[in-house]
């Protein structure tokens, strides 16, 4: 069965950095676009970034552009999010997500359980 | 930039009743729209994609309709497990979620 397991969240000071990881299993990881989606406490969902199956294409929300970098290692079935220059407003649960149709950033059919990132001094 | 709105913000429904949730895009997103259900402490679950196609394992009481800028999610007969927050999401451009509709017990 499809599993997405995030790790790497935690408490970090404003201006700090954090790297999130997502371990994927149960499907051919290299066939799918993957995304990071976040949810601030008590708030709605915000798409953060997505990456194409071969890493040739990435895109970012304006709110994180220039600070966050998405990457993947298809040999390790892993997705990453490097987060730099973190701000209080980046505090959220970060979900790793698989594109439902595989070939483009569209709807999401599988989500991880989420990892909490808290940015506070 | 596309703006997604959902109405109502909260919908109070009795079990067994029909629920109709609306989602509107500020410009056409064709049929590139999905619906998700989220319960407290859980990740969202995909219900509908392509505006009207049920995702794998989703009960037939959930149906989606619409295209362009106006979309509807209908739950034909609410079950206890359906009380949750529902989000629409467009993927015609940069993926964007609506603010959500909370369906609670009347």
mmCIF file with all atom_site columns, C-alpha atoms in Angstrom:
data_model
loop_
_atom_site.group_PDB
_atom_site.id
_atom_site.type_symbol
_atom_site.label_atom_id
_atom_site.label_alt_id
_atom_site.label_comp_id
_atom_site.label_asym_id
_atom_site.label_entity_id
_atom_site.label_seq_id
_atom_site.pdbx_PDB_ins_code
_atom_site.Cartn_x
_atom_site.Cartn_y
_atom_site.Cartn_z
_atom_site.occupancy
_atom_site.B_iso_or_equiv
_atom_site.pdbx_formal_charge
_atom_site.auth_seq_id
_atom_site.auth_comp_id
_atom_site.auth_asym_id
_atom_site.auth_atom_id
_atom_site.pdbx_PDB_model_num
ATOM 1   C CA . UNK A 1 1   ? 0.000   0.000  0.000   1.00 0.00 ? 1   UNK A CA 1
ATOM 2   C CA . UNK A 1 2   ? 1.073   3.575  -0.622  1.00 0.00 ? 2   UNK A CA 1
ATOM 3   C CA . UNK A 1 3   ? 2.854   5.164  2.321   1.00 0.00 ? 3   UNK A CA 1
ATOM 4   C CA . UNK A 1 4   ? 4.354   8.615  2.729   1.00 0.00 ? 4   UNK A CA 1
ATOM 5   C CA . UNK A 1 5   ? 6.247   9.262  5.947   1.00 0.00 ? 5   UNK A CA 1
ATOM 6   C CA . UNK A 1 6   ? 7.551   12.739 6.723   1.00 0.00 ? 6   UNK A CA 1
ATOM 7   C CA . UNK A 1 7   ? 10.330  13.575 9.144   1.00 0.00 ? 7   UNK A CA 1
ATOM 8   C CA . UNK A 1 8   ? 12.520  16.500 10.080  1.00 0.00 ? 8   UNK A CA 1
ATOM 9   C CA . UNK A 1 9   ? 10.045  18.889 11.628  1.00 0.00 ? 9   UNK A CA 1
ATOM 10  C CA . UNK A 1 10  ? 10.662  20.656 14.913  1.00 0.00 ? 10  UNK A CA 1
ATOM 11  C CA . UNK A 1 11  ? 11.232  23.954 16.663  1.00 0.00 ? 11  UNK A CA 1
ATOM 12  C CA . UNK A 1 12  ? 13.523  26.456 14.962  1.00 0.00 ? 12  UNK A CA 1
ATOM 13  C CA . UNK A 1 13  ? 14.311  30.120 15.578  1.00 0.00 ? 13  UNK A CA 1
ATOM 14  C CA . UNK A 1 14  ? 13.351  32.813 13.063  1.00 0.00 ? 14  UNK A CA 1
ATOM 15  C CA . UNK A 1 15  ? 15.998  32.998 10.360  1.00 0.00 ? 15  UNK A CA 1
ATOM 16  C CA . UNK A 1 16  ? 16.962  29.380 10.887  1.00 0.00 ? 16  UNK A CA 1
ATOM 17  C CA . UNK A 1 17  ? 16.884  26.407 8.552   1.00 0.00 ? 17  UNK A CA 1
ATOM 18  C CA . UNK A 1 18  ? 15.280  22.991 8.505   1.00 0.00 ? 18  UNK A CA 1
ATOM 19  C CA . UNK A 1 19  ? 15.206  20.107 6.040   1.00 0.00 ? 19  UNK A CA 1
ATOM 20  C CA . UNK A 1 20  ? 12.106  17.969 5.739   1.00 0.00 ? 20  UNK A CA 1
ATOM 21  C CA . UNK A 1 21  ? 12.205  14.474 4.292   1.00 0.00 ? 21  UNK A CA 1
ATOM 22  C CA . UNK A 1 22  ? 9.493   12.199 2.998   1.00 0.00 ? 22  UNK A CA 1
ATOM 23  C CA . UNK A 1 23  ? 10.030  8.470  2.536   1.00 0.00 ? 23  UNK A CA 1
ATOM 24  C CA . UNK A 1 24  ? 7.743   6.942  -0.065  1.00 0.00 ? 24  UNK A CA 1
ATOM 25  C CA . UNK A 1 25  ? 6.815   3.300  -0.500  1.00 0.00 ? 25  UNK A CA 1
ATOM 26  C CA . UNK A 1 26  ? 4.198   1.104  -2.130  1.00 0.00 ? 26  UNK A CA 1
ATOM 27  C CA . UNK A 1 27  ? 4.322   2.711  -5.578  1.00 0.00 ? 27  UNK A CA 1
ATOM 28  C CA . UNK A 1 28  ? 6.772   3.597  -8.341  1.00 0.00 ? 28  UNK A CA 1
ATOM 29  C CA . UNK A 1 29  ? 7.994   6.881  -6.894  1.00 0.00 ? 29  UNK A CA 1
ATOM 30  C CA . UNK A 1 30  ? 9.799   7.945  -10.053 1.00 0.00 ? 30  UNK A CA 1
ATOM 31  C CA . UNK A 1 31  ? 6.516   7.986  -12.014 1.00 0.00 ? 31  UNK A CA 1
ATOM 32  C CA . UNK A 1 32  ? 4.844   10.703 -9.949  1.00 0.00 ? 32  UNK A CA 1
ATOM 33  C CA . UNK A 1 33  ? 4.929   14.437 -9.425  1.00 0.00 ? 33  UNK A CA 1
ATOM 34  C CA . UNK A 1 34  ? 5.258   15.132 -5.703  1.00 0.00 ? 34  UNK A CA 1
ATOM 35  C CA . UNK A 1 35  ? 4.370   18.130 -3.586  1.00 0.00 ? 35  UNK A CA 1
ATOM 36  C CA . UNK A 1 36  ? 4.678   19.748 -0.192  1.00 0.00 ? 36  UNK A CA 1
ATOM 37  C CA . UNK A 1 37  ? 1.486   21.254 1.204   1.00 0.00 ? 37  UNK A CA 1
ATOM 38  C CA . UNK A 1 38  ? 1.213   23.000 4.549   1.00 0.00 ? 38  UNK A CA 1
ATOM 39  C CA . UNK A 1 39  ? -1.467  23.904 7.052   1.00 0.00 ? 39  UNK A CA 1
ATOM 40  C CA . UNK A 1 40  ? -0.952  26.530 9.728   1.00 0.00 ? 40  UNK A CA 1
ATOM 41  C CA . UNK A 1 41  ? -2.581  25.724 13.090  1.00 0.00 ? 41  UNK A CA 1
ATOM 42  C CA . UNK A 1 42  ? -6.341  26.104 12.778  1.00 0.00 ? 42  UNK A CA 1
ATOM 43  C CA . UNK A 1 43  ? -6.073  27.375 9.204   1.00 0.00 ? 43  UNK A CA 1
ATOM 44  C CA . UNK A 1 44  ? -6.602  26.131 5.671   1.00 0.00 ? 44  UNK A CA 1
ATOM 45  C CA . UNK A 1 45  ? -4.324  24.377 3.218   1.00 0.00 ? 45  UNK A CA 1
ATOM 46  C CA . UNK A 1 46  ? -1.542  26.045 1.228   1.00 0.00 ? 46  UNK A CA 1
ATOM 47  C CA . UNK A 1 47  ? 0.393   24.426 -1.600  1.00 0.00 ? 47  UNK A CA 1
ATOM 48  C CA . UNK A 1 48  ? 4.062   25.112 -0.979  1.00 0.00 ? 48  UNK A CA 1
ATOM 49  C CA . UNK A 1 49  ? 5.929   23.483 -3.850  1.00 0.00 ? 49  UNK A CA 1
ATOM 50  C CA . UNK A 1 50  ? 5.870   20.682 -6.390  1.00 0.00 ? 50  UNK A CA 1
ATOM 51  C CA . UNK A 1 51  ? 8.461   18.790 -8.394  1.00 0.00 ? 51  UNK A CA 1
ATOM 52  C CA . UNK A 1 52  ? 8.161   16.768 -11.571 1.00 0.00 ? 52  UNK A CA 1
ATOM 53  C CA . UNK A 1 53  ? 8.866   13.057 -11.646 1.00 0.00 ? 53  UNK A CA 1
ATOM 54  C CA . UNK A 1 54  ? 12.380  13.504 -13.072 1.00 0.00 ? 54  UNK A CA 1
ATOM 55  C CA . UNK A 1 55  ? 13.163  16.708 -11.112 1.00 0.00 ? 55  UNK A CA 1
ATOM 56  C CA . UNK A 1 56  ? 13.265  18.698 -14.342 1.00 0.00 ? 56  UNK A CA 1
ATOM 57  C CA . UNK A 1 57  ? 10.555  21.085 -13.210 1.00 0.00 ? 57  UNK A CA 1
ATOM 58  C CA . UNK A 1 58  ? 9.866   22.705 -9.860  1.00 0.00 ? 58  UNK A CA 1
ATOM 59  C CA . UNK A 1 59  ? 7.548   25.465 -8.754  1.00 0.00 ? 59  UNK A CA 1
ATOM 60  C CA . UNK A 1 60  ? 6.947   27.373 -5.542  1.00 0.00 ? 60  UNK A CA 1
ATOM 61  C CA . UNK A 1 61  ? 4.341   29.494 -3.816  1.00 0.00 ? 61  UNK A CA 1
ATOM 62  C CA . UNK A 1 62  ? 5.264   33.170 -3.835  1.00 0.00 ? 62  UNK A CA 1
ATOM 63  C CA . UNK A 1 63  ? 5.355   33.052 -0.032  1.00 0.00 ? 63  UNK A CA 1
ATOM 64  C CA . UNK A 1 64  ? 8.366   30.691 -0.039  1.00 0.00 ? 64  UNK A CA 1
ATOM 65  C CA . UNK A 1 65  ? 10.083  31.460 -3.346  1.00 0.00 ? 65  UNK A CA 1
ATOM 66  C CA . UNK A 1 66  ? 13.792  32.070 -2.861  1.00 0.00 ? 66  UNK A CA 1
ATOM 67  C CA . UNK A 1 67  ? 13.769  30.553 0.632   1.00 0.00 ? 67  UNK A CA 1
ATOM 68  C CA . UNK A 1 68  ? 12.610  26.952 0.107   1.00 0.00 ? 68  UNK A CA 1
ATOM 69  C CA . UNK A 1 69  ? 14.011  24.315 -2.249  1.00 0.00 ? 69  UNK A CA 1
ATOM 70  C CA . UNK A 1 70  ? 12.250  21.101 -3.191  1.00 0.00 ? 70  UNK A CA 1
ATOM 71  C CA . UNK A 1 71  ? 14.218  18.099 -4.385  1.00 0.00 ? 71  UNK A CA 1
ATOM 72  C CA . UNK A 1 72  ? 13.903  14.354 -4.742  1.00 0.00 ? 72  UNK A CA 1
ATOM 73  C CA . UNK A 1 73  ? 16.056  11.255 -4.972  1.00 0.00 ? 73  UNK A CA 1
ATOM 74  C CA . UNK A 1 74  ? 14.273  8.637  -7.044  1.00 0.00 ? 74  UNK A CA 1
ATOM 75  C CA . UNK A 1 75  ? 16.894  6.023  -6.185  1.00 0.00 ? 75  UNK A CA 1
ATOM 76  C CA . UNK A 1 76  ? 16.017  6.462  -2.522  1.00 0.00 ? 76  UNK A CA 1
ATOM 77  C CA . UNK A 1 77  ? 12.269  7.002  -3.043  1.00 0.00 ? 77  UNK A CA 1
ATOM 78  C CA . UNK A 1 78  ? 12.575  10.230 -1.121  1.00 0.00 ? 78  UNK A CA 1
ATOM 79  C CA . UNK A 1 79  ? 11.303  13.787 -1.330  1.00 0.00 ? 79  UNK A CA 1
ATOM 80  C CA . UNK A 1 80  ? 12.891  16.743 0.442   1.00 0.00 ? 80  UNK A CA 1
ATOM 81  C CA . UNK A 1 81  ? 12.156  20.335 1.348   1.00 0.00 ? 81  UNK A CA 1
ATOM 82  C CA . UNK A 1 82  ? 15.052  22.571 2.360   1.00 0.00 ? 82  UNK A CA 1
ATOM 83  C CA . UNK A 1 83  ? 13.679  25.542 4.257   1.00 0.00 ? 83  UNK A CA 1
ATOM 84  C CA . UNK A 1 84  ? 15.905  28.551 4.879   1.00 0.00 ? 84  UNK A CA 1
ATOM 85  C CA . UNK A 1 85  ? 15.317  31.992 6.375   1.00 0.00 ? 85  UNK A CA 1
ATOM 86  C CA . UNK A 1 86  ? 12.331  30.646 8.270   1.00 0.00 ? 86  UNK A CA 1
ATOM 87  C CA . UNK A 1 87  ? 9.692   33.049 9.533   1.00 0.00 ? 87  UNK A CA 1
ATOM 88  C CA . UNK A 1 88  ? 6.974   32.776 12.172  1.00 0.00 ? 88  UNK A CA 1
ATOM 89  C CA . UNK A 1 89  ? 4.388   32.554 9.392   1.00 0.00 ? 89  UNK A CA 1
ATOM 90  C CA . UNK A 1 90  ? 6.021   29.338 8.149   1.00 0.00 ? 90  UNK A CA 1
ATOM 91  C CA . UNK A 1 91  ? 4.757   27.586 11.284  1.00 0.00 ? 91  UNK A CA 1
ATOM 92  C CA . UNK A 1 92  ? 2.547   24.767 10.051  1.00 0.00 ? 92  UNK A CA 1
ATOM 93  C CA . UNK A 1 93  ? 2.084   21.069 9.580   1.00 0.00 ? 93  UNK A CA 1
ATOM 94  C CA . UNK A 1 94  ? 3.871   20.140 6.369   1.00 0.00 ? 94  UNK A CA 1
ATOM 95  C CA . UNK A 1 95  ? 2.429   17.314 4.311   1.00 0.00 ? 95  UNK A CA 1
ATOM 96  C CA . UNK A 1 96  ? 4.177   15.275 1.657   1.00 0.00 ? 96  UNK A CA 1
ATOM 97  C CA . UNK A 1 97  ? 1.712   14.520 -1.129  1.00 0.00 ? 97  UNK A CA 1
ATOM 98  C CA . UNK A 1 98  ? 1.486   12.427 -4.290  1.00 0.00 ? 98  UNK A CA 1
ATOM 99  C CA . UNK A 1 99  ? -0.179  13.696 -7.439  1.00 0.00 ? 99  UNK A CA 1
ATOM 100 C CA . UNK A 1 100 ? -3.278  11.664 -8.258  1.00 0.00 ? 100 UNK A CA 1
ATOM 101 C CA . UNK A 1 101 ? -2.703  11.497 -11.978 1.00 0.00 ? 101 UNK A CA 1
ATOM 102 C CA . UNK A 1 102 ? 1.042   11.112 -11.838 1.00 0.00 ? 102 UNK A CA 1
ATOM 103 C CA . UNK A 1 103 ? 1.973   13.329 -14.691 1.00 0.00 ? 103 UNK A CA 1
ATOM 104 C CA . UNK A 1 104 ? 1.310   16.843 -13.497 1.00 0.00 ? 104 UNK A CA 1
ATOM 105 C CA . UNK A 1 105 ? 0.705   18.927 -10.375 1.00 0.00 ? 105 UNK A CA 1
ATOM 106 C CA . UNK A 1 106 ? -2.987  18.399 -9.926  1.00 0.00 ? 106 UNK A CA 1
ATOM 107 C CA . UNK A 1 107 ? -5.032  16.783 -7.237  1.00 0.00 ? 107 UNK A CA 1
ATOM 108 C CA . UNK A 1 108 ? -3.483  14.727 -4.452  1.00 0.00 ? 108 UNK A CA 1
ATOM 109 C CA . UNK A 1 109 ? -4.519  11.156 -3.791  1.00 0.00 ? 109 UNK A CA 1
ATOM 110 C CA . UNK A 1 110 ? -2.093  10.256 -1.010  1.00 0.00 ? 110 UNK A CA 1
ATOM 111 C CA . UNK A 1 111 ? -0.883  12.359 1.866   1.00 0.00 ? 111 UNK A CA 1
ATOM 112 C CA . UNK A 1 112 ? 1.623   11.731 4.620   1.00 0.00 ? 112 UNK A CA 1
ATOM 113 C CA . UNK A 1 113 ? 0.670   12.152 8.255   1.00 0.00 ? 113 UNK A CA 1
ATOM 114 C CA . UNK A 1 114 ? 2.403   15.526 8.355   1.00 0.00 ? 114 UNK A CA 1
ATOM 115 C CA . UNK A 1 115 ? 5.325   16.952 10.295  1.00 0.00 ? 115 UNK A CA 1
ATOM 116 C CA . UNK A 1 116 ? 5.018   20.051 12.449  1.00 0.00 ? 116 UNK A CA 1
ATOM 117 C CA . UNK A 1 117 ? 7.389   22.957 11.915  1.00 0.00 ? 117 UNK A CA 1
ATOM 118 C CA . UNK A 1 118 ? 7.331   25.647 14.583  1.00 0.00 ? 118 UNK A CA 1
ATOM 119 C CA . UNK A 1 119 ? 9.252   28.869 14.031  1.00 0.00 ? 119 UNK A CA 1
ATOM 120 C CA . UNK A 1 120 ? 9.602   30.770 17.278  1.00 0.00 ? 120 UNK A CA 1
ATOM 121 C CA . UNK A 1 121 ? 12.240  32.445 19.382  1.00 0.00 ? 121 UNK A CA 1
ATOM 122 C CA . UNK B 2 1   ? -4.414  35.484 -9.843  1.00 0.00 ? 1   UNK B CA 1
ATOM 123 C CA . UNK B 2 2   ? -7.243  33.063 -9.218  1.00 0.00 ? 2   UNK B CA 1
ATOM 124 C CA . UNK B 2 3   ? -9.216  33.396 -6.005  1.00 0.00 ? 3   UNK B CA 1
ATOM 125 C CA . UNK B 2 4   ? -11.211 30.449 -4.675  1.00 0.00 ? 4   UNK B CA 1
ATOM 126 C CA . UNK B 2 5   ? -14.246 30.982 -2.459  1.00 0.00 ? 5   UNK B CA 1
ATOM 127 C CA . UNK B 2 6   ? -16.459 28.440 -0.725  1.00 0.00 ? 6   UNK B CA 1
ATOM 128 C CA . UNK B 2 7   ? -19.925 28.818 0.707   1.00 0.00 ? 7   UNK B CA 1
ATOM 129 C CA . UNK B 2 8   ? -21.272 28.542 3.228   1.00 0.00 ? 8   UNK B CA 1
ATOM 130 C CA . UNK B 2 9   ? -18.439 28.750 5.727   1.00 0.00 ? 9   UNK B CA 1
ATOM 131 C CA . UNK B 2 10  ? -20.381 26.445 8.031   1.00 0.00 ? 10  UNK B CA 1
ATOM 132 C CA . UNK B 2 11  ? -23.236 24.125 7.126   1.00 0.00 ? 11  UNK B CA 1
ATOM 133 C CA . UNK B 2 12  ? -25.345 22.565 9.863   1.00 0.00 ? 12  UNK B CA 1
ATOM 134 C CA . UNK B 2 13  ? -27.036 19.392 8.705   1.00 0.00 ? 13  UNK B CA 1
ATOM 135 C CA . UNK B 2 14  ? -28.906 16.534 10.371  1.00 0.00 ? 14  UNK B CA 1
ATOM 136 C CA . UNK B 2 15  ? -27.754 12.957 9.714   1.00 0.00 ? 15  UNK B CA 1
ATOM 137 C CA . UNK B 2 16  ? -29.557 11.536 6.704   1.00 0.00 ? 16  UNK B CA 1
ATOM 138 C CA . UNK B 2 17  ? -30.097 14.942 5.129   1.00 0.00 ? 17  UNK B CA 1
ATOM 139 C CA . UNK B 2 18  ? -28.598 16.196 1.891   1.00 0.00 ? 18  UNK B CA 1
ATOM 140 C CA . UNK B 2 19  ? -25.693 18.641 1.976   1.00 0.00 ? 19  UNK B CA 1
ATOM 141 C CA . UNK B 2 20  ? -24.776 20.953 -0.880  1.00 0.00 ? 20  UNK B CA 1
ATOM 142 C CA . UNK B 2 21  ? -21.440 22.762 -0.781  1.00 0.00 ? 21  UNK B CA 1
ATOM 143 C CA . UNK B 2 22  ? -20.402 25.431 -3.268  1.00 0.00 ? 22  UNK B CA 1
ATOM 144 C CA . UNK B 2 23  ? -17.020 26.443 -4.636  1.00 0.00 ? 23  UNK B CA 1
ATOM 145 C CA . UNK B 2 24  ? -16.377 29.365 -6.936  1.00 0.00 ? 24  UNK B CA 1
ATOM 146 C CA . UNK B 2 25  ? -13.279 30.365 -8.885  1.00 0.00 ? 25  UNK B CA 1
ATOM 147 C CA . UNK B 2 26  ? -12.654 33.989 -9.875  1.00 0.00 ? 26  UNK B CA 1
ATOM 148 C CA . UNK B 2 27  ? -11.792 32.831 -13.387 1.00 0.00 ? 27  UNK B CA 1
ATOM 149 C CA . UNK B 2 28  ? -12.361 29.645 -15.318 1.00 0.00 ? 28  UNK B CA 1
ATOM 150 C CA . UNK B 2 29  ? -10.464 26.570 -14.153 1.00 0.00 ? 29  UNK B CA 1
ATOM 151 C CA . UNK B 2 30  ? -12.193 24.311 -16.690 1.00 0.00 ? 30  UNK B CA 1
ATOM 152 C CA . UNK B 2 31  ? -12.827 20.986 -14.929 1.00 0.00 ? 31  UNK B CA 1
ATOM 153 C CA . UNK B 2 32  ? -9.512  21.066 -13.063 1.00 0.00 ? 32  UNK B CA 1
ATOM 154 C CA . UNK B 2 33  ? -11.077 20.980 -9.641  1.00 0.00 ? 33  UNK B CA 1
ATOM 155 C CA . UNK B 2 34  ? -10.850 18.580 -6.724  1.00 0.00 ? 34  UNK B CA 1
ATOM 156 C CA . UNK B 2 35  ? -12.678 18.187 -3.413  1.00 0.00 ? 35  UNK B CA 1
ATOM 157 C CA . UNK B 2 36  ? -11.158 16.954 -0.156  1.00 0.00 ? 36  UNK B CA 1
ATOM 158 C CA . UNK B 2 37  ? -12.495 15.988 3.246   1.00 0.00 ? 37  UNK B CA 1
ATOM 159 C CA . UNK B 2 38  ? -10.476 16.681 6.382   1.00 0.00 ? 38  UNK B CA 1
ATOM 160 C CA . UNK B 2 39  ? -11.208 15.526 9.906   1.00 0.00 ? 39  UNK B CA 1
ATOM 161 C CA . UNK B 2 40  ? -9.470  16.937 12.999  1.00 0.00 ? 40  UNK B CA 1
ATOM 162 C CA . UNK B 2 41  ? -5.916  15.711 13.389  1.00 0.00 ? 41  UNK B CA 1
ATOM 163 C CA . UNK B 2 42  ? -5.934  13.938 10.022  1.00 0.00 ? 42  UNK B CA 1
ATOM 164 C CA . UNK B 2 43  ? -4.565  14.630 6.579   1.00 0.00 ? 43  UNK B CA 1
ATOM 165 C CA . UNK B 2 44  ? -7.096  15.546 3.912   1.00 0.00 ? 44  UNK B CA 1
ATOM 166 C CA . UNK B 2 45  ? -8.697  12.780 1.836   1.00 0.00 ? 45  UNK B CA 1
ATOM 167 C CA . UNK B 2 46  ? -9.350  13.142 -1.871  1.00 0.00 ? 46  UNK B CA 1
ATOM 168 C CA . UNK B 2 47  ? -13.030 12.765 -2.697  1.00 0.00 ? 47  UNK B CA 1
ATOM 169 C CA . UNK B 2 48  ? -13.462 14.120 -6.227  1.00 0.00 ? 48  UNK B CA 1
ATOM 170 C CA . UNK B 2 49  ? -11.130 15.123 -9.054  1.00 0.00 ? 49  UNK B CA 1
ATOM 171 C CA . UNK B 2 50  ? -11.810 16.409 -12.528 1.00 0.00 ? 50  UNK B CA 1
ATOM 172 C CA . UNK B 2 51  ? -14.826 18.183 -10.950 1.00 0.00 ? 51  UNK B CA 1
ATOM 173 C CA . UNK B 2 52  ? -16.987 15.060 -11.013 1.00 0.00 ? 52  UNK B CA 1
ATOM 174 C CA . UNK B 2 53  ? -14.904 11.862 -10.841 1.00 0.00 ? 53  UNK B CA 1
ATOM 175 C CA . UNK B 2 54  ? -14.990 10.056 -7.517  1.00 0.00 ? 54  UNK B CA 1
ATOM 176 C CA . UNK B 2 55  ? -11.610 8.964  -6.205  1.00 0.00 ? 55  UNK B CA 1
ATOM 177 C CA . UNK B 2 56  ? -10.948 5.321  -5.444  1.00 0.00 ? 56  UNK B CA 1
ATOM 178 C CA . UNK B 2 57  ? -13.010 4.006  -2.563  1.00 0.00 ? 57  UNK B CA 1
ATOM 179 C CA . UNK B 2 58  ? -15.211 7.075  -2.183  1.00 0.00 ? 58  UNK B CA 1
ATOM 180 C CA . UNK B 2 59  ? -18.875 6.214  -1.528  1.00 0.00 ? 59  UNK B CA 1
ATOM 181 C CA . UNK B 2 60  ? -21.466 7.021  -4.167  1.00 0.00 ? 60  UNK B CA 1
ATOM 182 C CA . UNK B 2 61  ? -23.242 9.449  -1.826  1.00 0.00 ? 61  UNK B CA 1
ATOM 183 C CA . UNK B 2 62  ? -20.500 11.955 -2.700  1.00 0.00 ? 62  UNK B CA 1
ATOM 184 C CA . UNK B 2 63  ? -20.913 13.628 -6.080  1.00 0.00 ? 63  UNK B CA 1
ATOM 185 C CA . UNK B 2 64  ? -19.325 16.605 -7.759  1.00 0.00 ? 64  UNK B CA 1
ATOM 186 C CA . UNK B 2 65  ? -20.566 18.811 -10.562 1.00 0.00 ? 65  UNK B CA 1
ATOM 187 C CA . UNK B 2 66  ? -19.765 22.016 -12.388 1.00 0.00 ? 66  UNK B CA 1
ATOM 188 C CA . UNK B 2 67  ? -17.170 23.461 -14.703 1.00 0.00 ? 67  UNK B CA 1
ATOM 189 C CA . UNK B 2 68  ? -15.615 26.806 -15.425 1.00 0.00 ? 68  UNK B CA 1
ATOM 190 C CA . UNK B 2 69  ? -16.127 28.891 -12.295 1.00 0.00 ? 69  UNK B CA 1
ATOM 191 C CA . UNK B 2 70  ? -18.994 27.238 -10.398 1.00 0.00 ? 70  UNK B CA 1
ATOM 192 C CA . UNK B 2 71  ? -18.734 23.876 -8.681  1.00 0.00 ? 71  UNK B CA 1
ATOM 193 C CA . UNK B 2 72  ? -20.824 21.861 -6.254  1.00 0.00 ? 72  UNK B CA 1
ATOM 194 C CA . UNK B 2 73  ? -20.126 18.964 -3.920  1.00 0.00 ? 73  UNK B CA 1
ATOM 195 C CA . UNK B 2 74  ? -23.254 17.092 -2.895  1.00 0.00 ? 74  UNK B CA 1
ATOM 196 C CA . UNK B 2 75  ? -23.484 14.551 -0.097  1.00 0.00 ? 75  UNK B CA 1
ATOM 197 C CA . UNK B 2 76  ? -26.786 12.831 -0.720  1.00 0.00 ? 76  UNK B CA 1
ATOM 198 C CA . UNK B 2 77  ? -27.434 11.468 2.775   1.00 0.00 ? 77  UNK B CA 1
ATOM 199 C CA . UNK B 2 78  ? -25.069 12.561 5.504   1.00 0.00 ? 78  UNK B CA 1
ATOM 200 C CA . UNK B 2 79  ? -23.569 9.853  7.653   1.00 0.00 ? 79  UNK B CA 1
ATOM 201 C CA . UNK B 2 80  ? -21.976 10.468 11.042  1.00 0.00 ? 80  UNK B CA 1
ATOM 202 C CA . UNK B 2 81  ? -18.502 10.039 9.552   1.00 0.00 ? 81  UNK B CA 1
ATOM 203 C CA . UNK B 2 82  ? -19.120 12.835 7.027   1.00 0.00 ? 82  UNK B CA 1
ATOM 204 C CA . UNK B 2 83  ? -19.021 15.652 9.545   1.00 0.00 ? 83  UNK B CA 1
ATOM 205 C CA . UNK B 2 84  ? -15.744 17.350 8.656   1.00 0.00 ? 84  UNK B CA 1
ATOM 206 C CA . UNK B 2 85  ? -14.223 20.279 6.779   1.00 0.00 ? 85  UNK B CA 1
ATOM 207 C CA . UNK B 2 86  ? -14.397 20.173 2.990   1.00 0.00 ? 86  UNK B CA 1
ATOM 208 C CA . UNK B 2 87  ? -11.958 21.976 0.713   1.00 0.00 ? 87  UNK B CA 1
ATOM 209 C CA . UNK B 2 88  ? -12.088 22.569 -2.999  1.00 0.00 ? 88  UNK B CA 1
ATOM 210 C CA . UNK B 2 89  ? -8.836  22.955 -4.933  1.00 0.00 ? 89  UNK B CA 1
ATOM 211 C CA . UNK B 2 90  ? -8.177  24.125 -8.462  1.00 0.00 ? 90  UNK B CA 1
ATOM 212 C CA . UNK B 2 91  ? -5.254  22.858 -10.491 1.00 0.00 ? 91  UNK B CA 1
ATOM 213 C CA . UNK B 2 92  ? -5.722  24.720 -13.735 1.00 0.00 ? 92  UNK B CA 1
ATOM 214 C CA . UNK B 2 93  ? -2.946  27.077 -12.706 1.00 0.00 ? 93  UNK B CA 1
ATOM 215 C CA . UNK B 2 94  ? -0.828  27.186 -9.557  1.00 0.00 ? 94  UNK B CA 1
ATOM 216 C CA . UNK B 2 95  ? -2.715  24.769 -7.235  1.00 0.00 ? 95  UNK B CA 1
ATOM 217 C CA . UNK B 2 96  ? -4.920  26.680 -4.858  1.00 0.00 ? 96  UNK B CA 1
ATOM 218 C CA . UNK B 2 97  ? -7.337  25.607 -2.147  1.00 0.00 ? 97  UNK B CA 1
ATOM 219 C CA . UNK B 2 98  ? -10.532 27.278 -1.138  1.00 0.00 ? 98  UNK B CA 1
ATOM 220 C CA . UNK B 2 99  ? -10.970 28.359 2.507   1.00 0.00 ? 99  UNK B CA 1
ATOM 221 C CA . UNK B 2 100 ? -13.146 25.364 3.369   1.00 0.00 ? 100 UNK B CA 1
ATOM 222 C CA . UNK B 2 101 ? -16.688 24.590 4.482   1.00 0.00 ? 101 UNK B CA 1
ATOM 223 C CA . UNK B 2 102 ? -17.257 23.021 7.872   1.00 0.00 ? 102 UNK B CA 1
ATOM 224 C CA . UNK B 2 103 ? -20.131 20.552 7.945   1.00 0.00 ? 103 UNK B CA 1
ATOM 225 C CA . UNK B 2 104 ? -21.365 20.072 11.468  1.00 0.00 ? 104 UNK B CA 1
ATOM 226 C CA . UNK B 2 105 ? -24.235 18.347 13.177  1.00 0.00 ? 105 UNK B CA 1
ATOM 227 C CA . UNK B 2 106 ? -27.506 20.255 13.414  1.00 0.00 ? 106 UNK B CA 1
#
